[in-house]
Amino acid sequence: MRLFIAEKPSLGRAIAAALPGPIQKGQGWLRCGEGADSVVVSWCIGHLLEPAEPGHYDPRWQRWQLQDLPVFPSEWALTPRDSSRKQLDVLESLIRKADVIVHAGDPDREGQLLVDEVIRYFGVTCPVERVLINDLTPKAVARALEKPADNRQFRRLSHSALARQRADWLFGINLTRFYTLTHRQQGEKGVYSVGRVQTPVLGLVVNRDNTIADFIPRPWFRLSIVCHATEAEANAPFSARWVPDDTWRDYLDEEDRLVDGDIARQIAAEVDGRPGTITEARFRDRKEAPPLPLSLSILQIEAGRLFHMAAGDVLAIAQGLYEKHQLITYPRSDCRYLPEGHFDQRHGVLGAIGRVDPELTPAIEQADTELRSAAWNDKKVDAHHGIIPTARARPASGLSPGESRIYDLIARYYLMQFSPPAVHREGRLSLSIGQHHFRASETAVFSPGWKSLELRQRETGRESEKLPLPRLEKGEPLVCDQSEVKERTTQPPQHFTDATLLSAMTNIARFVSDAELRKTLRETDGLGTEATRASILDTLFRREYLCRDGRFIKATDKGITLIASLPDAISQPDMTAIWEATLDGIRQGEGDPREFLADLKSQILGFLAGGPQADSAGPQGQPPQETSGVHCPKCRAPMRVRSGKFGEFHACSRFPQCTGTRPLEDDQPSDGSSQKPVPCPHCYSPLVRRNGKKGWFWGCSNYPGCRHTVSDRDGQPVLPGQTG
């Protein structure tokens, strides 16, 4: 018997519909065809199995006690979920009869694990094939079923998912218990859950809220002039803004804004009515190619920006359009490219869009189906491709307003692939009046091309175009007709919204100060995955770490309290994003999942040893060790003073599990005083006072291993939470 195991019932029904009939329905399965050639289709209902609870491994771990940490199972076990045990029993009976099993989980990391863990749980020995289904329309499913692959080709993807599952379990179980028990000792109530992704996301929100709360508005001054050319035919007046040079460095802030009003008025007086010269003239027409089709994150960001929709709502609607209506392709995609073979299906897809969304009919009629954008690229497509409409022309039932909006947005991005580039007319004039420099610029859309399909910026109330400039040449004379100084006030950043927080999670590199790490993070997917980001936000709301204030997202007192108690390595995005890069390396065969989990266990031991309870009891109830007050740069555990061949030095208290060392002189303040060193907020190594290009600052003594810096005030470091 040939047995298909789908990830969910809707996918199972789509597979059955693409197989030869007739279809016989059973409890938890469908039989297609008759006699010896019949095929059975069954399914999971999400994860049928879950990692066993700590008490399954050791009765001591049923209770939450500091002395019983860490919780590190020697062998891993899965247990059936109570809610889906009946379907697991159905699969077991079918698997025992199967000659060939076809794995039909979703084409992503989690979909691979979801079916693989069932296959492993029952010790399957028969051949296992794999099919990748991105589109639930009958023709697309039939094409996928014609191209089965050996499931062993996807074992690295499965190893990556399994490593992620076990890492999340180890990290969450140990640190949630540790910080919950620590807070309870301080009189707090409830559970303080810690997760490798949810906690850095909470940290982003807390840091943004703190920045806004601590923000002190400061005045700055914008100097602009109105001038005209005196000898050119194009002598229409135009405005330009003052551009500072190094002469005025003492009067600028960190963003090169002029902060001295007297200086601003002095410059205005010096240029008013005076002649000047064009020093640079540059004009061009710049073509902009259409954006690629949508991934889930970009869909959620755009829907949040345009329609103020929550990420979870967007995912739920997209999932309904995929499963129920079969109007779009697989929505949990992190890819924005399309297989080259899909180009041949464009006429059917465009016709379906016109039937489902008649308002787009004029755009469909203008589409140039001979255009081939950069989206069609097999080399850029992995397990799944960009989200696009399918060739299905009718929904299963009437679309809701939310469904119509999301479908329309996806359809517009598909139609853009058959639209010409947008042409921007850009210009810049640089000019000098005496010793002062000014710049004028223009931006305008000369030919909208694909931009005619964009949902207009009126939805956000912003205007991006600048008035056209006269076409002048370098060296042409001009005169300043008017100068003006306007006082402005610096503004704090806005609180996060669904769209901006998702964008921050996707582009997490911009929140990391370390240049090398930032370069690494740009090559990863950021915090979380396409399929999990919405659920991460929902979890933070459900656990009362975040709350909504209108369309803004803010941290609660509970969330602020948790982040304040955590080291930066847990609350900052650096570590979890590196994990995602490591997991991707495992998927590509470049990493070892066992090594990854071993390193993680060392990190967890360091967090437990370096936390508030480290002075009273070590991991696993060991007696406290006499430590030096310095923390290990590798694992953050306390360090001890040891004697070596070249004298005394700091060594990690977890030696030989960790071999971190540090010279003894790192324990001394840079000024030679007896004052206790201030630890780096990032790695707990001592801070050292240094003199840089912009003056004194405090840098980590573990540089270049840690590049964290803090500002200096009166010879003392300004730590997070302090002002000044």
XYZ file of C-alpha atoms in Angstrom:
724
model
C 0.000 0.000 0.000
C 1.194 3.505 -0.850
C 0.525 5.939 2.027
C 0.643 9.746 1.794
C 1.075 11.588 5.114
C 0.109 15.244 4.785
C 0.750 17.964 7.358
C -2.911 18.844 7.786
C -6.348 17.626 6.613
C -6.758 20.372 3.970
C -3.537 19.294 2.270
C -4.625 15.658 2.506
C -7.903 16.447 0.757
C -6.048 18.378 -1.979
C -3.760 15.382 -2.584
C -6.716 12.996 -2.730
C -8.468 15.271 -5.244
C -5.422 15.085 -7.535
C -5.246 11.256 -7.442
C -7.376 8.897 -9.541
C -10.760 8.148 -7.936
C -13.101 7.070 -6.622
C -12.479 8.426 -3.114
C -13.542 6.413 -0.067
C -13.700 8.330 3.226
C -12.579 6.810 6.509
C -11.917 8.080 10.040
C -8.768 10.122 9.551
C -7.940 8.859 6.047
C -9.041 8.813 2.388
C -8.630 5.904 -0.027
C -8.183 6.797 -3.718
C -8.771 4.227 -6.421
C -9.732 0.581 -6.128
C -8.021 -2.753 -5.732
C -4.281 -3.293 -5.476
C -3.480 0.093 -7.055
C -5.395 2.104 -4.451
C -3.589 4.807 -2.500
C -4.350 5.945 1.056
C -4.001 9.568 2.133
C -3.844 10.475 5.816
C -2.552 13.450 7.738
C -1.195 14.984 10.884
C -3.038 17.749 12.716
C -0.100 19.964 13.468
C 2.470 18.278 15.727
C 1.091 14.930 16.912
C 4.133 14.498 19.149
C 5.885 16.881 21.495
C 9.117 16.813 23.542
C 8.586 15.027 26.835
C 8.189 17.106 29.992
C 11.209 17.313 32.347
C 9.548 14.963 34.856
C 9.559 12.220 32.221
C 13.363 12.060 32.476
C 13.844 12.532 36.220
C 11.218 12.768 39.015
C 13.260 15.588 40.601
C 12.544 17.782 37.577
C 8.791 17.710 38.168
C 9.295 20.429 40.787
C 10.885 23.808 40.130
C 13.962 24.084 42.351
C 17.179 25.984 41.781
C 19.333 23.154 43.094
C 18.001 20.812 40.402
C 19.143 22.995 37.510
C 20.240 22.505 34.791
C 17.686 20.239 33.141
C 19.749 18.362 30.529
C 18.194 15.064 29.354
C 20.767 12.383 28.500
C 18.409 10.864 25.898
C 15.511 12.649 24.211
C 11.936 11.402 24.160
C 8.698 12.389 22.418
C 5.213 11.887 23.845
C 1.840 11.963 22.046
C -0.244 15.093 22.395
C -3.489 14.342 24.231
C -5.510 16.444 21.766
C -4.440 14.398 18.731
C -3.800 10.904 20.100
C -6.687 9.438 18.074
C -5.172 10.586 14.760
C -1.768 9.249 15.837
C -3.378 5.829 16.384
C -4.898 6.026 12.881
C -1.475 6.762 11.386
C 0.141 3.928 13.328
C -2.307 1.360 11.909
C -1.796 2.680 8.359
C 1.995 2.856 8.657
C 2.147 -0.806 9.710
C 0.446 -1.759 6.404
C 2.376 0.600 4.101
C 4.899 -0.568 1.501
C 5.875 3.005 0.560
C 5.286 6.196 2.552
C 5.158 9.614 0.870
C 6.064 12.510 3.167
C 3.797 15.445 2.227
C 4.580 17.906 4.989
C 4.735 21.612 4.221
C 7.888 22.577 2.299
C 9.713 24.186 5.195
C 11.842 23.230 8.189
C 8.929 22.671 10.536
C 6.897 20.770 7.936
C 9.807 18.407 7.392
C 10.145 17.670 11.115
C 6.413 17.328 11.721
C 6.053 14.212 9.552
C 9.602 12.913 10.069
C 9.099 12.662 13.832
C 6.015 10.473 13.302
C 7.943 8.244 10.893
C 10.811 7.885 13.384
C 8.468 7.377 16.335
C 6.996 4.242 14.741
C 10.355 2.937 13.480
C 9.450 2.916 9.796
C 11.676 0.677 7.671
C 9.929 0.888 4.276
C 11.040 3.437 1.615
C 9.991 7.047 2.255
C 9.532 9.562 -0.555
C 9.066 13.343 -0.337
C 6.795 15.665 -2.327
C 6.888 19.471 -2.091
C 3.519 21.167 -2.564
C 3.381 24.973 -2.679
C 0.028 25.366 -4.418
C -3.199 23.520 -3.494
C -4.933 23.829 -6.860
C -5.503 20.370 -8.453
C -3.138 20.904 -11.398
C -0.324 22.186 -9.170
C -0.762 19.299 -6.716
C -0.784 16.796 -9.592
C 2.478 18.254 -10.952
C 4.083 17.947 -7.503
C 2.957 14.333 -7.111
C 4.658 13.480 -10.387
C 8.057 14.532 -8.972
C 8.652 12.580 -5.740
C 12.154 12.644 -4.246
C 13.923 10.424 -1.739
C 13.118 11.729 1.741
C 16.750 11.137 2.729
C 17.676 14.133 0.587
C 15.957 16.291 3.223
C 17.579 14.780 6.312
C 19.707 17.881 6.902
C 16.584 20.018 6.911
C 15.109 17.598 9.444
C 18.280 17.700 11.572
C 18.122 21.496 11.560
C 14.491 21.451 12.715
C 15.228 18.879 15.410
C 18.198 20.903 16.675
C 15.968 23.981 16.803
C 13.289 22.100 18.740
C 15.732 20.728 21.319
C 17.601 24.025 21.638
C 14.368 25.897 22.305
C 13.404 23.296 24.919
C 16.757 23.500 26.736
C 16.904 27.282 26.627
C 13.283 27.848 27.604
C 12.974 25.223 30.347
C 16.200 26.110 32.145
C 16.101 29.882 31.940
C 12.349 30.177 32.560
C 12.705 28.136 35.742
C 15.831 29.994 36.820
C 14.490 33.533 36.373
C 11.009 32.658 37.660
C 12.463 31.232 40.889
C 14.792 34.212 41.192
C 11.897 36.664 40.884
C 9.830 34.691 43.375
C 12.627 35.026 45.921
C 12.293 38.780 45.409
C 8.540 38.670 46.107
C 7.288 38.601 42.519
C 4.471 36.297 41.430
C 3.734 34.371 38.268
C 5.959 32.769 35.645
C 8.724 34.748 33.920
C 9.154 32.816 30.689
C 12.353 33.229 28.702
C 12.733 32.168 25.069
C 15.512 32.427 22.543
C 13.388 34.571 20.183
C 10.559 36.006 22.261
C 12.895 37.553 24.837
C 15.065 39.531 22.358
C 11.848 40.740 20.682
C 10.609 41.917 24.075
C 14.021 43.532 24.570
C 13.565 45.533 21.354
C 10.258 46.925 22.621
C 11.564 47.656 26.138
C 14.637 49.435 24.761
C 12.488 51.513 22.409
C 10.099 52.436 25.241
C 13.032 53.372 27.485
C 14.570 55.503 24.744
C 11.295 57.395 24.381
C 10.837 57.770 28.154
C 14.395 59.051 28.641
C 14.333 61.287 25.581
C 15.146 64.940 26.211
C 14.020 67.235 23.333
C 16.747 69.557 22.128
C 16.420 72.504 19.744
C 18.229 72.610 16.428
C 18.156 75.041 13.526
C 17.548 74.565 9.812
C 19.045 77.233 7.547
C 17.689 77.520 4.003
C 17.907 80.061 1.238
C 15.991 81.024 -1.905
C 18.174 81.985 -4.868
C 18.183 82.294 -8.659
C 20.714 82.182 -11.473
C 21.660 85.618 -12.772
C 22.847 84.804 -16.311
C 21.146 81.543 -17.333
C 17.880 81.279 -19.228
C 16.601 78.933 -16.534
C 16.455 81.523 -13.791
C 13.454 80.308 -11.796
C 14.006 80.674 -8.046
C 14.774 77.533 -6.057
C 15.487 76.725 -2.419
C 18.597 75.129 -0.968
C 19.708 74.004 2.484
C 22.938 74.790 4.281
C 25.523 71.971 4.273
C 28.009 72.079 7.172
C 31.700 71.327 6.807
C 34.376 70.630 9.425
C 34.615 74.367 10.224
C 31.316 74.141 12.083
C 31.877 70.768 13.784
C 31.712 72.298 17.299
C 28.186 73.596 16.626
C 26.687 70.311 15.337
C 25.110 67.355 17.078
C 25.790 63.694 16.301
C 23.477 63.877 13.261
C 25.154 67.015 11.867
C 22.288 69.298 12.880
C 23.124 72.887 13.776
C 22.336 73.443 17.469
C 23.476 77.055 17.924
C 20.812 79.596 16.918
C 23.221 82.547 16.984
C 25.517 80.820 14.519
C 22.538 79.997 12.283
C 21.413 83.617 12.225
C 24.995 84.793 11.640
C 25.348 82.563 8.564
C 21.939 83.675 7.291
C 23.020 87.322 7.525
C 26.319 86.616 5.757
C 24.673 85.046 2.682
C 21.507 87.155 2.360
C 21.649 89.157 -0.891
C 25.148 87.881 -1.706
C 26.298 86.325 -5.019
C 27.377 82.716 -5.338
C 28.311 80.004 -7.829
C 27.039 76.573 -8.845
C 29.802 74.111 -7.839
C 28.075 70.912 -8.988
C 25.107 70.144 -11.228
C 23.857 66.605 -11.645
C 20.637 65.464 -13.307
C 19.576 61.990 -14.346
C 16.626 59.716 -15.062
C 16.874 56.628 -12.855
C 14.991 53.427 -13.635
C 13.573 51.388 -10.754
C 12.688 47.752 -11.391
C 9.463 46.372 -9.894
C 9.671 44.813 -6.426
C 9.732 41.045 -6.173
C 6.604 39.078 -5.246
C 5.799 38.931 -1.551
C 7.202 36.734 1.194
C 5.157 36.328 4.363
C 7.137 38.920 6.324
C 6.864 41.536 3.580
C 3.142 40.761 3.236
C 2.666 41.268 6.977
C 4.708 44.473 6.984
C 2.836 45.962 4.024
C -0.582 44.956 5.388
C 0.329 46.445 8.745
C 1.506 49.683 7.120
C -1.433 50.084 4.766
C -4.321 48.502 6.666
C -3.023 48.498 10.288
C -3.535 44.724 10.437
C -1.847 42.599 13.114
C 0.728 40.063 11.949
C -1.289 37.124 13.277
C -4.400 38.297 11.468
C -2.502 38.594 8.180
C -1.124 35.069 8.545
C -4.555 33.642 9.403
C -6.135 35.336 6.373
C -3.344 34.200 4.056
C -3.644 30.656 5.390
C -7.385 30.737 4.632
C -6.790 32.026 1.113
C -4.370 29.115 0.617
C -6.248 26.241 2.287
C -9.930 27.117 2.085
C -10.153 29.196 -1.100
C -6.995 27.913 -2.884
C -6.518 31.399 -4.331
C -2.849 31.889 -3.381
C 0.242 29.714 -3.158
C 1.881 28.532 0.092
C 1.868 31.581 2.400
C 4.557 30.744 4.983
C 7.316 31.423 2.487
C 10.544 33.303 3.155
C 11.381 33.473 -0.575
C 10.413 36.247 -3.008
C 11.455 34.535 -6.241
C 9.492 32.262 -8.597
C 10.426 29.101 -10.521
C 11.101 29.811 -14.177
C 8.527 27.177 -15.127
C 5.791 29.284 -13.521
C 6.269 31.915 -16.213
C 4.319 29.690 -18.619
C 1.304 29.806 -16.269
C 1.047 33.609 -16.304
C -1.976 33.817 -18.621
C -4.041 31.509 -16.422
C -3.037 33.399 -13.271
C -3.816 36.813 -14.797
C -7.202 35.557 -15.965
C -7.991 34.284 -12.458
C -7.020 37.624 -10.905
C -9.492 39.414 -13.188
C -12.288 37.082 -12.076
C -11.536 37.282 -8.347
C -10.586 40.978 -8.216
C -12.403 42.814 -11.078
C -11.010 46.200 -9.997
C -7.641 45.068 -11.331
C -9.022 44.368 -14.833
C -7.578 47.618 -16.355
C -4.140 46.737 -14.984
C -4.425 43.201 -16.374
C -5.298 44.562 -19.804
C -2.204 46.788 -19.728
C 0.109 43.992 -18.503
C 2.918 43.116 -20.903
C 3.069 39.333 -20.623
C 6.271 39.243 -22.674
C 8.141 41.085 -19.921
C 10.192 38.790 -17.704
C 11.218 40.428 -14.420
C 14.068 39.298 -12.158
C 11.554 37.328 -10.074
C 11.733 34.275 -12.362
C 14.938 32.622 -11.178
C 15.311 28.928 -10.349
C 18.647 29.532 -8.602
C 16.946 31.735 -5.991
C 14.105 29.305 -5.213
C 14.556 26.774 -2.429
C 11.799 24.645 -0.862
C 9.113 27.232 -1.611
C 8.680 30.342 -3.726
C 7.134 33.796 -3.476
C 3.444 34.190 -2.620
C 1.380 34.711 -5.778
C -2.226 34.144 -6.870
C -3.124 30.720 -8.246
C -5.020 29.987 -11.469
C -8.188 29.292 -9.476
C -10.802 31.826 -10.575
C -13.429 31.348 -7.866
C -13.172 31.339 -4.072
C -14.849 28.591 -2.045
C -17.257 31.246 -0.733
C -17.505 35.029 -0.643
C -14.310 36.748 0.466
C -14.350 38.826 3.644
C -13.063 42.425 3.479
C -9.789 41.316 5.041
C -9.401 38.452 2.568
C -10.138 40.781 -0.341
C -7.485 43.242 0.819
C -4.791 40.607 1.232
C -5.601 38.944 -2.097
C -5.569 42.341 -3.828
C -2.168 43.155 -2.323
C -0.674 39.816 -3.434
C -2.201 40.192 -6.901
C -0.788 43.709 -7.334
C 2.741 42.514 -6.611
C 2.294 39.736 -9.184
C 1.007 42.195 -11.795
C 4.022 44.421 -11.175
C 6.185 41.702 -12.730
C 4.558 42.517 -16.097
C 4.875 46.301 -15.799
C 7.711 48.523 -17.088
C 10.239 50.061 -14.689
C 9.371 53.293 -12.926
C 11.494 56.237 -14.077
C 12.578 58.778 -11.452
C 13.826 62.200 -12.508
C 16.488 63.260 -10.023
C 18.556 66.411 -9.772
C 21.062 68.012 -7.425
C 22.662 71.439 -7.377
C 25.531 72.287 -5.038
C 26.430 75.936 -4.590
C 28.724 78.188 -2.607
C 28.085 81.683 -1.300
C 31.257 82.996 0.254
C 32.602 80.294 2.572
C 29.212 78.675 3.006
C 27.878 75.665 1.090
C 24.299 74.788 0.169
C 22.548 71.962 -1.654
C 19.243 71.718 -3.538
C 17.659 68.493 -4.755
C 14.644 67.316 -6.704
C 12.921 63.951 -6.957
C 9.949 63.229 -9.154
C 8.362 60.223 -10.828
C 8.711 60.903 -14.536
C 7.069 57.644 -15.666
C 5.217 55.614 -13.000
C 5.462 52.188 -14.658
C 4.769 49.534 -12.017
C 4.186 52.228 -9.388
C 0.710 52.783 -10.818
C -0.179 49.485 -9.101
C 1.018 50.625 -5.678
C -1.548 51.421 -3.028
C -1.074 55.159 -2.852
C 0.898 56.990 -0.204
C -2.231 58.928 0.654
C -2.918 56.036 3.004
C 0.068 57.137 5.071
C -0.249 60.848 4.415
C 3.301 61.325 3.157
C 4.581 63.247 0.175
C 7.939 62.142 -1.203
C 8.443 64.306 -4.303
C 10.429 67.553 -4.352
C 9.824 70.465 -6.726
C 11.826 70.504 -9.991
C 15.065 72.475 -10.174
C 16.184 74.757 -12.998
C 18.657 73.018 -15.328
C 21.848 74.927 -14.498
C 25.486 74.177 -15.272
C 28.551 74.118 -13.062
C 30.128 77.583 -12.730
C 26.957 79.585 -13.393
C 26.523 82.613 -11.112
C 23.548 83.119 -8.818
C 22.373 85.389 -6.050
C 20.702 84.680 -2.713
C 17.304 86.390 -2.636
C 16.295 85.326 0.861
C 17.651 83.423 3.862
C 15.586 81.836 6.584
C 16.311 80.121 9.925
C 13.692 77.763 11.355
C 13.963 76.372 14.851
C 13.119 72.677 15.134
C 13.073 70.235 18.031
C 14.536 66.757 18.042
C 11.885 64.057 18.173
C 11.999 60.660 19.887
C 11.460 57.534 17.808
C 7.896 56.245 17.622
C 6.703 53.253 19.594
C 6.655 50.050 17.591
C 3.624 49.041 15.534
C 2.967 45.583 14.089
C 4.565 46.651 10.810
C 7.662 48.303 12.294
C 8.247 45.538 14.851
C 8.021 42.878 12.141
C 10.401 44.939 10.033
C 12.784 45.139 13.007
C 12.618 41.360 13.489
C 13.278 40.776 9.792
C 16.121 43.325 9.532
C 17.604 42.758 12.962
C 21.156 43.599 11.857
C 20.491 47.322 12.146
C 20.016 46.942 15.922
C 23.477 45.390 16.386
C 26.498 47.647 16.961
C 29.229 45.085 16.209
C 30.235 45.479 12.553
C 31.302 41.861 11.996
C 28.204 40.481 13.657
C 26.036 42.903 11.705
C 27.551 41.568 8.483
C 26.739 38.003 9.559
C 23.179 38.860 10.530
C 22.404 40.444 7.156
C 22.800 36.979 5.644
C 20.212 35.400 7.990
C 16.438 35.691 8.259
C 16.608 37.771 11.456
C 14.628 36.994 14.615
C 12.314 34.032 14.134
C 11.122 32.676 10.804
C 8.389 33.623 8.361
C 6.095 31.042 9.950
C 6.773 31.910 13.607
C 7.019 35.710 13.894
C 3.281 36.272 14.246
C 2.975 33.563 16.913
C 5.954 35.041 18.794
C 4.160 38.380 19.064
C 0.923 36.642 20.099
C 2.845 34.790 22.830
C 4.282 38.029 24.216
C 0.798 39.554 24.386
C -0.673 36.408 25.935
C 2.011 36.291 28.627
C 1.358 39.958 29.450
C 4.800 41.171 28.412
C 3.354 43.453 25.718
C 0.158 45.485 25.421
C -1.497 47.623 22.760
C -2.028 51.356 23.003
C -4.059 52.092 19.884
C -1.940 50.876 16.997
C 1.261 51.095 19.049
C 2.893 48.179 20.890
C 4.362 48.848 24.343
C 5.997 46.786 27.072
C 4.137 46.105 30.322
C 5.682 46.484 33.792
C 6.195 42.713 33.835
C 8.090 42.840 30.553
C 10.242 45.748 31.717
C 11.048 43.927 34.978
C 12.136 40.777 33.149
C 14.411 42.547 30.679
C 16.015 44.573 33.486
C 16.998 41.328 35.237
C 18.519 39.614 32.192
C 22.064 39.837 30.821
C 22.385 41.394 27.384
C 23.258 38.050 25.802
C 19.688 36.869 26.461
C 17.765 40.098 25.880
C 19.741 41.323 22.856
C 19.151 39.916 19.352
C 22.751 38.893 18.673
C 22.701 35.353 20.028
C 19.377 34.117 18.674
C 20.092 35.458 15.204
C 23.442 33.649 15.239
C 21.528 30.502 16.181
C 19.409 30.880 13.061
C 22.577 31.181 10.987
C 23.948 28.035 12.676
C 20.710 26.149 12.033
C 20.855 27.203 8.402
C 24.407 25.866 8.295
C 23.152 22.524 9.619
C 20.497 22.521 6.888
C 23.198 23.025 4.277
C 25.446 20.338 5.778
C 27.999 22.830 7.109
C 27.232 22.378 10.819
C 26.885 19.571 13.370
C 23.660 19.612 15.438
C 25.374 17.758 18.303
C 28.085 20.392 18.517
C 25.456 23.125 18.397
C 23.559 21.633 21.361
C 26.780 21.041 23.321
C 27.740 24.703 22.906
C 24.253 25.733 23.973
C 24.497 23.671 27.166
C 27.753 25.438 28.011
C 26.054 28.791 27.496
C 23.146 27.805 29.728
C 25.541 26.694 32.484
C 27.221 30.070 32.210
C 23.926 31.927 32.575
C 22.971 29.856 35.612
C 26.374 30.303 37.239
C 26.535 34.018 36.467
C 23.026 34.850 37.646
C 21.847 36.275 40.954
C 21.995 32.877 42.679
C 25.578 32.126 41.752
C 26.858 33.209 45.188
C 24.630 30.785 47.095
C 24.694 27.609 45.020
C 26.269 26.462 41.779
C 24.647 24.343 39.090
C 23.298 21.002 40.237
C 23.492 22.084 43.873
C 27.310 22.303 44.029
C 28.754 24.346 46.917
C 29.708 27.914 46.045
C 33.207 28.525 44.748
C 35.366 31.426 45.801
C 35.413 33.616 42.710
C 37.291 36.742 41.688
C 34.287 38.927 40.777
C 35.285 38.791 37.090
C 33.157 36.876 34.581
C 34.342 34.531 31.846
C 34.384 36.107 28.355
C 33.335 32.761 26.829
C 30.420 31.594 28.980
C 29.932 34.451 31.510
C 30.416 32.171 34.520
C 32.400 33.577 37.495
C 36.189 33.280 37.240
C 38.702 32.144 39.862
C 42.281 33.321 40.410
C 44.743 30.557 39.555
C 48.534 30.301 39.562
C 50.270 29.375 36.333
C 53.693 29.214 34.756
C 53.763 32.987 34.253
C 52.022 33.975 37.487
C 48.416 34.400 38.560
C 45.536 34.737 36.090
C 41.742 34.503 35.936
C 40.320 31.093 34.902
C 36.714 30.089 34.388
C 35.176 28.372 37.422
C 33.707 25.796 35.030
C 37.127 24.501 33.917
C 37.637 22.019 32.202
C 34.174 22.346 30.557
C 35.106 25.938 29.686
C 38.699 27.088 29.131
C 38.110 30.840 29.288
C 40.972 32.871 30.795
C 41.793 36.530 31.395
C 44.963 38.331 32.577
C 44.846 39.320 36.229
C 45.560 42.991 35.456
C 42.179 43.202 33.688
C 40.706 43.289 37.191
C 42.280 46.693 37.850
C 40.704 50.034 36.888
C 42.469 51.893 34.110
C 43.364 54.798 36.390
C 45.228 52.589 38.883
C 42.790 53.181 41.759
C 41.485 50.465 44.054
C 37.912 50.972 42.891
C 36.136 47.717 41.909
C 35.960 47.391 38.097
C 32.655 48.039 36.367
C 31.541 44.991 34.333
C 30.636 45.225 30.653
C 26.816 45.027 30.295
C 27.307 42.642 27.359
C 29.819 40.038 28.602
C 30.613 41.011 32.228
C 34.322 41.606 31.506
C 35.748 44.766 33.123
C 35.291 48.041 31.289
C 38.422 50.041 30.440
C 38.502 53.814 29.889
C 39.903 54.762 26.467
C 40.415 57.921 24.437
C 38.973 57.888 20.899
C 38.386 60.291 18.024
C 35.365 61.811 19.748
C 36.819 61.843 23.262
C 36.859 59.508 26.233
C 34.661 56.411 26.356
C 34.580 53.025 28.112
C 35.267 49.883 26.103
C 35.195 46.211 26.996
C 38.561 44.762 28.049
C 37.640 41.677 26.035
C 38.026 43.646 22.760
C 37.956 42.499 19.954
C 36.034 39.503 21.319
C 33.448 41.969 22.640
C 33.098 45.416 21.051
C 30.553 46.827 23.501
C 31.129 50.466 24.512
C 29.439 52.975 26.822
C 29.875 56.712 27.068
C 31.954 58.506 29.690
C 30.727 61.078 32.207
C 33.205 62.698 34.619
C 35.524 59.701 34.362
C 32.800 57.136 35.035
C 30.945 54.861 32.590
C 27.278 55.670 31.861
C 25.563 52.287 32.056
C 22.171 51.362 30.519
C 19.357 52.920 32.529
C 21.491 55.908 33.567
C 21.055 59.314 31.960
C 23.570 61.906 31.045
